[in-house]
Short mmCIF file of C-alpha atoms and ligand atoms in Angstrom, two decimals:
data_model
loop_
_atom_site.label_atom_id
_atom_site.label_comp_id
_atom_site.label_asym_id
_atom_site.label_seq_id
_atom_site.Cartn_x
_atom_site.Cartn_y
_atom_site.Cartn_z
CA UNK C 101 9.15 33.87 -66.33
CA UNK C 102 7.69 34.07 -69.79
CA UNK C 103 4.72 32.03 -69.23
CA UNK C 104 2.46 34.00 -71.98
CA UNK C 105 4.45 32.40 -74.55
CA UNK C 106 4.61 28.96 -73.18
CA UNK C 107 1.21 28.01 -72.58
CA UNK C 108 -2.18 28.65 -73.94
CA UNK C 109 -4.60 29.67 -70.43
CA UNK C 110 -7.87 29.88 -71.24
CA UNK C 111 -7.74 33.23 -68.75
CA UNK C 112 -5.40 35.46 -71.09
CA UNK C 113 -5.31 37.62 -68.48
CA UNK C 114 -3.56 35.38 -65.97
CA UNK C 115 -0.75 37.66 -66.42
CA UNK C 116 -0.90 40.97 -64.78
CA UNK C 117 0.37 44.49 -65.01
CA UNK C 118 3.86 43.27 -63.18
CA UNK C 119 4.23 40.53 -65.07
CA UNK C 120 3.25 37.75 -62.54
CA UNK C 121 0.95 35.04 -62.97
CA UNK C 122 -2.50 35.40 -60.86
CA UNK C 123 -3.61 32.07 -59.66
CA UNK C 124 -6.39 33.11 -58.32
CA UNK C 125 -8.96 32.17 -61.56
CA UNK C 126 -7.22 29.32 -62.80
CA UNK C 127 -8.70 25.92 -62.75
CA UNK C 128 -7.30 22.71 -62.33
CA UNK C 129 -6.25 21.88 -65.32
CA UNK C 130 -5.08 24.92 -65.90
CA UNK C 131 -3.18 24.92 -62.77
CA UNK C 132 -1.68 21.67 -63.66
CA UNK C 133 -0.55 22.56 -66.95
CA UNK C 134 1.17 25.74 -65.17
CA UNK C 135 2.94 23.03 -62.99
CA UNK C 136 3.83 20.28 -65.52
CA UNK C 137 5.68 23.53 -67.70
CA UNK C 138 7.65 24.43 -64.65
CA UNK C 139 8.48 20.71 -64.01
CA UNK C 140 6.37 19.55 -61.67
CA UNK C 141 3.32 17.05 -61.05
CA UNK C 142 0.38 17.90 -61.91
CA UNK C 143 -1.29 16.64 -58.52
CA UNK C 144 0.17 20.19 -57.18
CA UNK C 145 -2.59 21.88 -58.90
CA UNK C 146 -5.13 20.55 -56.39
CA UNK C 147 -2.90 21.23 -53.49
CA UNK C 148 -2.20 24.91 -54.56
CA UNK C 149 -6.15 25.36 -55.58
CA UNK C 150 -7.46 23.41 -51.67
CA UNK C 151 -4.88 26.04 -49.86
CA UNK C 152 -6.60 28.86 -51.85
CA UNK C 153 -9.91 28.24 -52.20
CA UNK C 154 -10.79 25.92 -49.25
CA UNK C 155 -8.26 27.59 -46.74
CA UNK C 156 -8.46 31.15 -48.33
CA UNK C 157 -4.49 31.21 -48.09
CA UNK C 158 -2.72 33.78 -50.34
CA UNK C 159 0.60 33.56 -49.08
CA UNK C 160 2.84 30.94 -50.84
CA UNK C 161 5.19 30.47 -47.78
CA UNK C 162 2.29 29.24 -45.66
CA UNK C 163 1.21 26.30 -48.80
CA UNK C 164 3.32 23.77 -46.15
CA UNK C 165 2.70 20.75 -48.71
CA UNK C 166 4.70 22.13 -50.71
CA UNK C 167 8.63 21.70 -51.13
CA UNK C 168 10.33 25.34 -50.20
CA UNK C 169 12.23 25.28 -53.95
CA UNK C 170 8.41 25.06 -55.30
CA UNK C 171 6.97 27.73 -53.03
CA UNK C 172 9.86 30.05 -54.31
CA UNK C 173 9.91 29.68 -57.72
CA UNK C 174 5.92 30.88 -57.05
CA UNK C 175 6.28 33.22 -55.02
CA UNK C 176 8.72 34.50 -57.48
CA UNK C 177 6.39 34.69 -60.75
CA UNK C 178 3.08 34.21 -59.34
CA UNK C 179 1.09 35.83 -57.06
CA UNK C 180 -2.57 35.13 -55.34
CA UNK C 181 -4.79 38.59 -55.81
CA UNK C 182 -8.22 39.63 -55.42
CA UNK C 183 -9.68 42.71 -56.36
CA UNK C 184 -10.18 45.28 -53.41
CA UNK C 185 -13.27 45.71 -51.51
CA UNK C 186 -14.58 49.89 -51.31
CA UNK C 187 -17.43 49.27 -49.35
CA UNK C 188 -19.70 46.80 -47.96
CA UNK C 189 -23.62 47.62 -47.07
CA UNK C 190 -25.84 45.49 -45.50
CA UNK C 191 -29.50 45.56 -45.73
CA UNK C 192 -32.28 45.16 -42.77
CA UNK C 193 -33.43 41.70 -44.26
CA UNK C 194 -29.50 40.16 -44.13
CA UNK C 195 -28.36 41.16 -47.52
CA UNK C 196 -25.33 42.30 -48.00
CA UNK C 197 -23.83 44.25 -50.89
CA UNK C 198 -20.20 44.64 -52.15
CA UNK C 199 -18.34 47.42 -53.92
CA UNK C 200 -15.09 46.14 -55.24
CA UNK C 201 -12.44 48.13 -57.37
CA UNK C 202 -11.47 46.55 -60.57
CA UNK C 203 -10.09 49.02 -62.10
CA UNK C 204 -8.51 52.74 -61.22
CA UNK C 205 -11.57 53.84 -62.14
CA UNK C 206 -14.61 51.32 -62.07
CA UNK C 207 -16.25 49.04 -59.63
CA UNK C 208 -18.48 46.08 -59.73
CA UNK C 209 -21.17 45.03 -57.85
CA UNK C 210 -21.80 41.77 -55.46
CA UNK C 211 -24.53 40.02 -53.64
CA UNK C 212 -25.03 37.74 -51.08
CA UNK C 213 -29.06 36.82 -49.88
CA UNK C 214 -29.29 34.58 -47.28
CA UNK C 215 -32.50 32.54 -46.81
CA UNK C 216 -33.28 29.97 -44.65
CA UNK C 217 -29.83 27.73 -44.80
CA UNK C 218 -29.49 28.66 -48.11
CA UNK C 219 -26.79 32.07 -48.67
CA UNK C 220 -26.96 32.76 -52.47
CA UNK C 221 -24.34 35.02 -54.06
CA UNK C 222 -24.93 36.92 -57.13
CA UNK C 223 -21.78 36.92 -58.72
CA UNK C 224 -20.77 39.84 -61.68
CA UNK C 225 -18.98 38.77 -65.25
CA UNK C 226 -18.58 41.90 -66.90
CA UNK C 227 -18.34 45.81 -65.49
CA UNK C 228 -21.09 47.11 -67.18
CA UNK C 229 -23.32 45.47 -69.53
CA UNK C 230 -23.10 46.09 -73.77
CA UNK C 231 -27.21 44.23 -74.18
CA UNK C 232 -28.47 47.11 -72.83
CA UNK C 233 -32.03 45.71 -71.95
CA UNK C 234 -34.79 48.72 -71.36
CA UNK C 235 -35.24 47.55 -67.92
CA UNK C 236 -32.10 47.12 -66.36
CA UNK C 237 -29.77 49.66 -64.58
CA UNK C 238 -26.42 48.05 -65.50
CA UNK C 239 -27.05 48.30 -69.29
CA UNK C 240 -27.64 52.28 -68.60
CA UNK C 241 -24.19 52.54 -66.87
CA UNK C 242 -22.34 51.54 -70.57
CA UNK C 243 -19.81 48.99 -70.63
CA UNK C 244 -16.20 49.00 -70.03
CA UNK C 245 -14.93 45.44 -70.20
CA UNK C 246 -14.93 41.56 -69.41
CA UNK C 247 -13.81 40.88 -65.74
CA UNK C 248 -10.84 38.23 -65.25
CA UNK C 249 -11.86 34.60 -64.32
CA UNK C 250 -9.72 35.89 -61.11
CA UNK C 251 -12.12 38.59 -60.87
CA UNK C 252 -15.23 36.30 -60.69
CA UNK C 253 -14.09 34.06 -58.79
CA UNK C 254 -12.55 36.26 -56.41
CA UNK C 255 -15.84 37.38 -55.21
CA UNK C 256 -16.75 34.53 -54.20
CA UNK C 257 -13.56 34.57 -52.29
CA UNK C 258 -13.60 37.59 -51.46
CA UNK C 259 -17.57 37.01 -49.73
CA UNK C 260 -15.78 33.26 -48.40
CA UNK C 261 -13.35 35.03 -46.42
CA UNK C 262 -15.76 38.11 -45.28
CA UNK C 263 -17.63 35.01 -43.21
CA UNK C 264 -14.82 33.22 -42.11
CA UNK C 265 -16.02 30.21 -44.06
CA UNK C 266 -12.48 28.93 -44.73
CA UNK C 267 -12.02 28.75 -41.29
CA UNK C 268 -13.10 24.88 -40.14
CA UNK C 269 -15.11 25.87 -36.99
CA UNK C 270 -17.54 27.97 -39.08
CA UNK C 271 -20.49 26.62 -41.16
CA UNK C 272 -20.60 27.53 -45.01
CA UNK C 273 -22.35 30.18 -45.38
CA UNK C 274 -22.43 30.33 -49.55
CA UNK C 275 -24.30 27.35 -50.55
CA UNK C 276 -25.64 28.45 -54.11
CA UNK C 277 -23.97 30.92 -56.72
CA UNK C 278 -26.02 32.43 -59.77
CA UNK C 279 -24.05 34.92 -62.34
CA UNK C 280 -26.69 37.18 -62.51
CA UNK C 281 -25.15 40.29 -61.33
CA UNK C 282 -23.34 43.01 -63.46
CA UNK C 283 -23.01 41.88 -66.99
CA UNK C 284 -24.02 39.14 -69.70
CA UNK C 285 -21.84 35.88 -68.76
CA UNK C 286 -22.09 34.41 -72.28
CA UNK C 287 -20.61 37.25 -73.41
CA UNK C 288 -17.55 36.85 -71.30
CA UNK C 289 -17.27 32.90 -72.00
CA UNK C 290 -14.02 31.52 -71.52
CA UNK C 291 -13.18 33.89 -68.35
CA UNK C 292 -17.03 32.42 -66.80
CA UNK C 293 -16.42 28.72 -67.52
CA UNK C 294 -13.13 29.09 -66.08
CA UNK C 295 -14.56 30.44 -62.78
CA UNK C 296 -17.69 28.47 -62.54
CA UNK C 297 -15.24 25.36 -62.89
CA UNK C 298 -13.70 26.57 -59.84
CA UNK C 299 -17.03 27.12 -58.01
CA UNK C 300 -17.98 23.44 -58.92
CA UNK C 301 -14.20 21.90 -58.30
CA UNK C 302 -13.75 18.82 -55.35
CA UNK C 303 -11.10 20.62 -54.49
CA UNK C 304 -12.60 24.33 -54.61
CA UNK C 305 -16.04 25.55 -53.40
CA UNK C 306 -17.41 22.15 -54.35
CA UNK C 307 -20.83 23.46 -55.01
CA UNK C 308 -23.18 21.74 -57.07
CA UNK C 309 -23.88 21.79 -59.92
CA UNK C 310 -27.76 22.41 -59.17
CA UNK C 311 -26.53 25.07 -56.97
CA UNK C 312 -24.76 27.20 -59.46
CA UNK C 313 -26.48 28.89 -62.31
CA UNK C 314 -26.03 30.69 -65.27
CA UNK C 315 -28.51 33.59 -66.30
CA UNK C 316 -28.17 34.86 -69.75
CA UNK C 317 -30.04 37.14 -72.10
CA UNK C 318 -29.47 34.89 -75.09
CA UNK C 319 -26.18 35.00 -77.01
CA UNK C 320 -26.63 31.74 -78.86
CA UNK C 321 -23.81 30.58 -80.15
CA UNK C 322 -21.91 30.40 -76.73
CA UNK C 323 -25.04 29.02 -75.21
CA UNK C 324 -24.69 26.18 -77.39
CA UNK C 325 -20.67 25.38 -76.62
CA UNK C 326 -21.75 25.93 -72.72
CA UNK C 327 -23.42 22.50 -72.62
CA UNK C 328 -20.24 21.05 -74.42
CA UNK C 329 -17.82 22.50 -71.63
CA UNK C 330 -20.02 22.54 -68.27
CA UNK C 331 -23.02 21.30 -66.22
CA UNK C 332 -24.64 24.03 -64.25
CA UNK C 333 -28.09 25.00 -63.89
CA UNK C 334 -29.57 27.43 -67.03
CA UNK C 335 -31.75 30.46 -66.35
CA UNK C 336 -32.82 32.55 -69.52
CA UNK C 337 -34.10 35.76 -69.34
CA UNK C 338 -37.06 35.78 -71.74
CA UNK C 339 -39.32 38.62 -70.11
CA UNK C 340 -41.77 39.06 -72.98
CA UNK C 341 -43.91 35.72 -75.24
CA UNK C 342 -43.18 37.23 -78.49
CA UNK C 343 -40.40 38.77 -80.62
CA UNK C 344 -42.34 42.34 -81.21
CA UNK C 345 -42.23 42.84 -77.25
CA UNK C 346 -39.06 41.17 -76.70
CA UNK C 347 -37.37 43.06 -79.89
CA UNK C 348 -38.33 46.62 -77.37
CA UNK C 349 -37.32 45.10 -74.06
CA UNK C 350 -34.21 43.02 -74.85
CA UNK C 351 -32.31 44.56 -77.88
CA UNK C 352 -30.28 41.18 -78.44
CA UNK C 353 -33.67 39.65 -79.30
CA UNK C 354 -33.37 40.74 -83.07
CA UNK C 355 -30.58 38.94 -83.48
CA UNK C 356 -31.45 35.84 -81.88
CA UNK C 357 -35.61 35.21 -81.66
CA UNK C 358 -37.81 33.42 -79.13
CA UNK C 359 -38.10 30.33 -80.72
CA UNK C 360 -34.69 29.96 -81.69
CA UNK C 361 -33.40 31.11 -78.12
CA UNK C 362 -36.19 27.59 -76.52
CA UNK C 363 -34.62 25.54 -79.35
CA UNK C 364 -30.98 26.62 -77.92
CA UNK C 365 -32.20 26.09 -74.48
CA UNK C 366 -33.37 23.01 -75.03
CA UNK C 367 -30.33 21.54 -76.75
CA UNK C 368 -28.67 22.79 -73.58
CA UNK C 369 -30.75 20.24 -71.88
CA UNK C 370 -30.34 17.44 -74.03
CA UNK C 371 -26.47 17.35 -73.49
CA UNK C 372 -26.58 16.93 -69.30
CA UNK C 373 -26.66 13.44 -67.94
CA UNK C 374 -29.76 13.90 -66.08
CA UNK C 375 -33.01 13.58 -68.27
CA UNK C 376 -34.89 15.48 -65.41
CA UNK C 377 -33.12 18.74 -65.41
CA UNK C 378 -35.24 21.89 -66.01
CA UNK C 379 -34.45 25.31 -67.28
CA UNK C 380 -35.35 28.69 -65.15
CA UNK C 381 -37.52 31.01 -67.13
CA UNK C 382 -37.19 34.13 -65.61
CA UNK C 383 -39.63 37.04 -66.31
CA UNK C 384 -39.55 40.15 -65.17
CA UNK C 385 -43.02 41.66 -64.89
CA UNK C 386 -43.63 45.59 -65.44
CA UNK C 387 -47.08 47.36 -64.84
CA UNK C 388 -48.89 47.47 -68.49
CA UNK C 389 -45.94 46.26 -70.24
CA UNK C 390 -45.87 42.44 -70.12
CA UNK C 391 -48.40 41.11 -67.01
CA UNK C 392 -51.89 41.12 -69.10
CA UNK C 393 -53.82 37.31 -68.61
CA UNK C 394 -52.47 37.36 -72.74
CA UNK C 395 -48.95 37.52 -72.49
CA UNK C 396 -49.28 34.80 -69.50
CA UNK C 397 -51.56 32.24 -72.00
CA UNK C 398 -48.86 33.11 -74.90
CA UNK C 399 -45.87 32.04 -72.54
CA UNK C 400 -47.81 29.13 -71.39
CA UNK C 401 -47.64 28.13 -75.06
CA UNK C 402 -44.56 29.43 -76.40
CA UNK C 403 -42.74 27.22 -73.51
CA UNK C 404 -44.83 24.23 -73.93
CA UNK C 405 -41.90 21.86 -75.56
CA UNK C 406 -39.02 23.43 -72.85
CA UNK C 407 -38.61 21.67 -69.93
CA UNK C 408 -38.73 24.14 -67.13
CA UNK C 409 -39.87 26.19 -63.89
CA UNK C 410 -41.29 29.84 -64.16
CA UNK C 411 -39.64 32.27 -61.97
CA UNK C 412 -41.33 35.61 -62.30
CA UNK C 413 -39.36 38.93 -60.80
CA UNK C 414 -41.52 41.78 -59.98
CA UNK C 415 -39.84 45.18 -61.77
CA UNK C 416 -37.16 46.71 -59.36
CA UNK C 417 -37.76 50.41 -59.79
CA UNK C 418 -33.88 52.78 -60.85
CA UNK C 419 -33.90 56.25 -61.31
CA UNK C 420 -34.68 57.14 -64.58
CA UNK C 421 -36.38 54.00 -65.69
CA UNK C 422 -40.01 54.54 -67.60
CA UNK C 423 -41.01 51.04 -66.07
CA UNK C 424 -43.44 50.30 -62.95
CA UNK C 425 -43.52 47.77 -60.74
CA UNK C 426 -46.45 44.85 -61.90
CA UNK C 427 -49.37 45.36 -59.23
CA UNK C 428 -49.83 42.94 -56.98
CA UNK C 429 -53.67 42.02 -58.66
CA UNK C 430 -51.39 41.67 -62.24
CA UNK C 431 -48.79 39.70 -60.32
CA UNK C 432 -51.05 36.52 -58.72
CA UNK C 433 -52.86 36.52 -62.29
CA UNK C 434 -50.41 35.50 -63.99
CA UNK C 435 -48.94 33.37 -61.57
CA UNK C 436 -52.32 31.68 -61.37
CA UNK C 437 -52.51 31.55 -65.10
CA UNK C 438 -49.55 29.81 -65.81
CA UNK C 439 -50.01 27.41 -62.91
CA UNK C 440 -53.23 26.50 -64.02
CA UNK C 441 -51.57 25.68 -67.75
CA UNK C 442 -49.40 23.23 -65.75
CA UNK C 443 -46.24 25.26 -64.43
CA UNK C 444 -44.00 25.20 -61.78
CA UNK C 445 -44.23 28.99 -60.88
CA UNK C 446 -42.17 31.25 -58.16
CA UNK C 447 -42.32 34.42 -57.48
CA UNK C 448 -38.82 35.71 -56.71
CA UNK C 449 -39.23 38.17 -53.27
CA UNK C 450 -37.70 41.33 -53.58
CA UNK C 451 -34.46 41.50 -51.34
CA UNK C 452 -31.68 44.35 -50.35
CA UNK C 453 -33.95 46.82 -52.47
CA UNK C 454 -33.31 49.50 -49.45
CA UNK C 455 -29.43 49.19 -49.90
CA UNK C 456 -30.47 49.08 -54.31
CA UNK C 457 -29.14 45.29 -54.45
CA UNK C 458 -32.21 43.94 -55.80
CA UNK C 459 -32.02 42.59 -59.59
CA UNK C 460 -31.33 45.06 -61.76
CA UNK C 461 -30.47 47.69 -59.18
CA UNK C 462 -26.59 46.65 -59.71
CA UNK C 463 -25.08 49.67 -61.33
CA UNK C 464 -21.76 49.74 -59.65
CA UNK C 465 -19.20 52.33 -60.87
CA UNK C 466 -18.69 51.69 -64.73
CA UNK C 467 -16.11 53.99 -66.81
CA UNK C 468 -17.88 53.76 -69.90
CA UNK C 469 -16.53 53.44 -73.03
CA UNK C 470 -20.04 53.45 -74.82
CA UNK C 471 -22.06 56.44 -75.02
CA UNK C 472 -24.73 54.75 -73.18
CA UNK C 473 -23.99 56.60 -69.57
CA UNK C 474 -23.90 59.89 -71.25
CA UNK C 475 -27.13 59.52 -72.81
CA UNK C 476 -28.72 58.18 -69.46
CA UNK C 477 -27.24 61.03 -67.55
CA UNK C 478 -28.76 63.41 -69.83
CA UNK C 479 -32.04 62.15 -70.05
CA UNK C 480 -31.70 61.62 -65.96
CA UNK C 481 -30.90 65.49 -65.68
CA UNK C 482 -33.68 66.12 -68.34
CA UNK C 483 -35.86 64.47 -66.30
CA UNK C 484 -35.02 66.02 -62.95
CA UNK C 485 -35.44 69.17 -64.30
CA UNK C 486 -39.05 68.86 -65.33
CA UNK C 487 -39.52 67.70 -62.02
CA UNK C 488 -37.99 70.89 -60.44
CA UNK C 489 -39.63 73.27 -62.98
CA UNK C 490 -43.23 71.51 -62.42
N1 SAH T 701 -27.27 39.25 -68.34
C1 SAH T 701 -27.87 38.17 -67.59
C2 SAH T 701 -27.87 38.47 -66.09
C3 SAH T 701 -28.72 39.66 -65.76
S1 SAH T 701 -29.35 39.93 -64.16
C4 SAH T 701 -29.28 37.93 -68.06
O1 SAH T 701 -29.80 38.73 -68.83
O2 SAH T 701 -29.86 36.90 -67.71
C5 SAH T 701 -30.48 38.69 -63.76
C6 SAH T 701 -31.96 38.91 -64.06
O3 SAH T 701 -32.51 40.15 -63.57
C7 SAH T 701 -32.21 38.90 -65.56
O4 SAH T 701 -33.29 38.07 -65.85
C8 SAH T 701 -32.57 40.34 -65.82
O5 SAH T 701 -33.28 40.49 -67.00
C9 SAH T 701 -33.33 40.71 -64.58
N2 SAH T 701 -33.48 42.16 -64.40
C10 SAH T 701 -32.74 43.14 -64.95
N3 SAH T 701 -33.18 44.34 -64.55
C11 SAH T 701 -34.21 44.13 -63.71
C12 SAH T 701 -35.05 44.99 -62.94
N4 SAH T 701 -34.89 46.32 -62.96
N5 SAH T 701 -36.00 44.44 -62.18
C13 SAH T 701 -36.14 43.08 -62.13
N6 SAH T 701 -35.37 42.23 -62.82
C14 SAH T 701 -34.40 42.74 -63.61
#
């Protein structure tokens, strides 16, 4: 079936290696244009998307709704994959971490925290990063491409089915999603809102909106057409209160500054139906680099006209890095500072750092097609030299 030709997905990669359609990433409407060009209803878009994503079914023959001439013209040019799991670690405070195989020679990382009733999974968009922010292990592993809207969602699917949640005697055990794994999700749009429209479908995961979140370093054009396409909750990684630190820490900050990146954010806001919504500052804090009583009073009045919480990450530690975790002294200053200017503030605990699944930590297995891994490896191997020498 020459569906490439027919319609216009928004997931371009809907079609596979073999030449059949994966289902798994595509939304309802696309779904339903799939079935109106093959002659059907469009209603059997949310039948096909409940038996995969709230049953976890794979196998058209077993989609009973449906007539048996429908089920094999699918089975016949479509098929229902997810990526393949290598491993699976879990850490001694419940967090678990997935390896999954995306390509012959690369992996990407996945994370679910559980706390309280809430189980939060940190979802991957890209393998690999291109930002390449100073602090962050993924951006030293390179970049090798965008992941599939099948391949984002499917880890949600993929951590679904790992705790039996499609089954109806178990509770749900994934109540919140944030894409703040491996890679930059505004730099992967179309394949992101695609999948995110899945985690938010009736008919789907049916999470809310308030429960799924976006994190992104600060490509602004795409965060200004997210607010035009979806309604999820907006985290933006600022890290530093002006451009000359930023410029060091977040490379994409010379392109887009500071002030322009609030102004974005806040035209974000202005396009949800809810007047009250707020935007997640996160901030990671490193010893000496960004936690001095200054940078917290410059924050406090770089954010005043943006809506939003405070959520400050203390440094998670890679090999290799030049960065230190803030001391705890640093930490509850700035906390206190910023609270004391009139801010919601949370500190976000550090979880799964003994199985490295803690922010930042997510390296997974990139083939790089930068030179960025080379360059880490060598200064890594510098590095552990000196260390043998001395
Ligand atoms: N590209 C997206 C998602 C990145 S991961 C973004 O930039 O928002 C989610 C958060 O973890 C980001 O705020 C990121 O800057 C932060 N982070 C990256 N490396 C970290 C580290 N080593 N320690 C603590 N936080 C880190």
């Amino acid at each position: 079936m020459k569906i490439k030709e027919k319609v216009s997905f928004s997931t371009e990669d809907a079609v596979r290696g073999n030449g059949k359609v994966n289902l798994m990433g595509m939304s309802a409407s696309s779904l339903a244009d799939l079935m109106e060009m093959m002659g059907e209803k469009r209603f059997r878009a949310t039948q096909i998307l409940k038996w995969i994503h709230q049953m976890g079914v794979r196998d058209f023959d077993q989609m009973t709704n449906l007539s048996k001439v429908l089920r094999g013209k699918l089975s016949e040019g479509m098929e229902i994959v997810v990526p393949e799991v290598v491993s699976c670690e879990n850490s001694s405070d419940g967090t678990r971490k997935w390896l999954v195989q995306v390509e012959n020679d690369s992996c990407i990382e996945m994370v679910f925290i559980p706390e309280g009733s809430r189980g939060t999974l940190c979802v991957s968009s890209q393998i690999g990063c291109a930002l390449d922010c100073s602090f962050c292990a993924t951006g030293k592993q390179g970049f090798n491409r965008d992941l599939t809207a099948s391949e984002i969602i499917g880890q949600l699917w993929i951590a679904a089915d790992s705790f039996n949640q499609f089954s109806s005697t178990t509770t749900r055990r994934i109540t919140n999603v944030v894409m703040m794994g491996m890679g930059e999700p505004l730099m992967n749009f179309d394949n992101v809102v695609e999948a995110m429209s899945i985690m938010l479908d009736d008919h789907a995961y049916s999470l809310s909106k308030r429960r799924v979140t976006l994190s992104t370093a600060g490509v602004l054009p795409a965060l200004d057409r997210l607010g035009d396409v979806l309604d999820v909750s907006l985290a933006i990684s600022l890290h530093a209160p002006n451009d000359e630190l930023r410029n060091k820490l977040v490379p994409l900050n010379k392109k887009y500054s500071i002030n322009e990146f609030i102004d974005s954010a806040r035209r974000y806001l202005s396009k949800m139906p809810d007047s009250r919504r707020k935007v997640t500052v996160e901030y990671t804090l490193m010893d000496q680099v960004n936690d001095r009583a200054s940078h917290a009073l410059e924050l406090s009045s770089v954010l005043r006209e943006l809506p939003c919480k405070i959520n400050l990450i203390p440094f998670n530690p890679f090999p290799g890095t030049e960065f230190r975790r803030v001391s705890d002294v640093a930490m509850n200053r700035f906390r206190d500072i910023l609270h004391r200017e009139g801010y919601t503030v949370t500190v976000r605990t550090t979880r799964g750092d003994d199985i490295a699944a803690a922010c930042g930590q997510l390296a997974g297995l990139v083939n790089d097609k930068t030179r960025r891994q080379a360059r880490y490896k060598a200064k890594l191997s510098a590095q552990q030299a000196v260390r043998i020498l001395s």
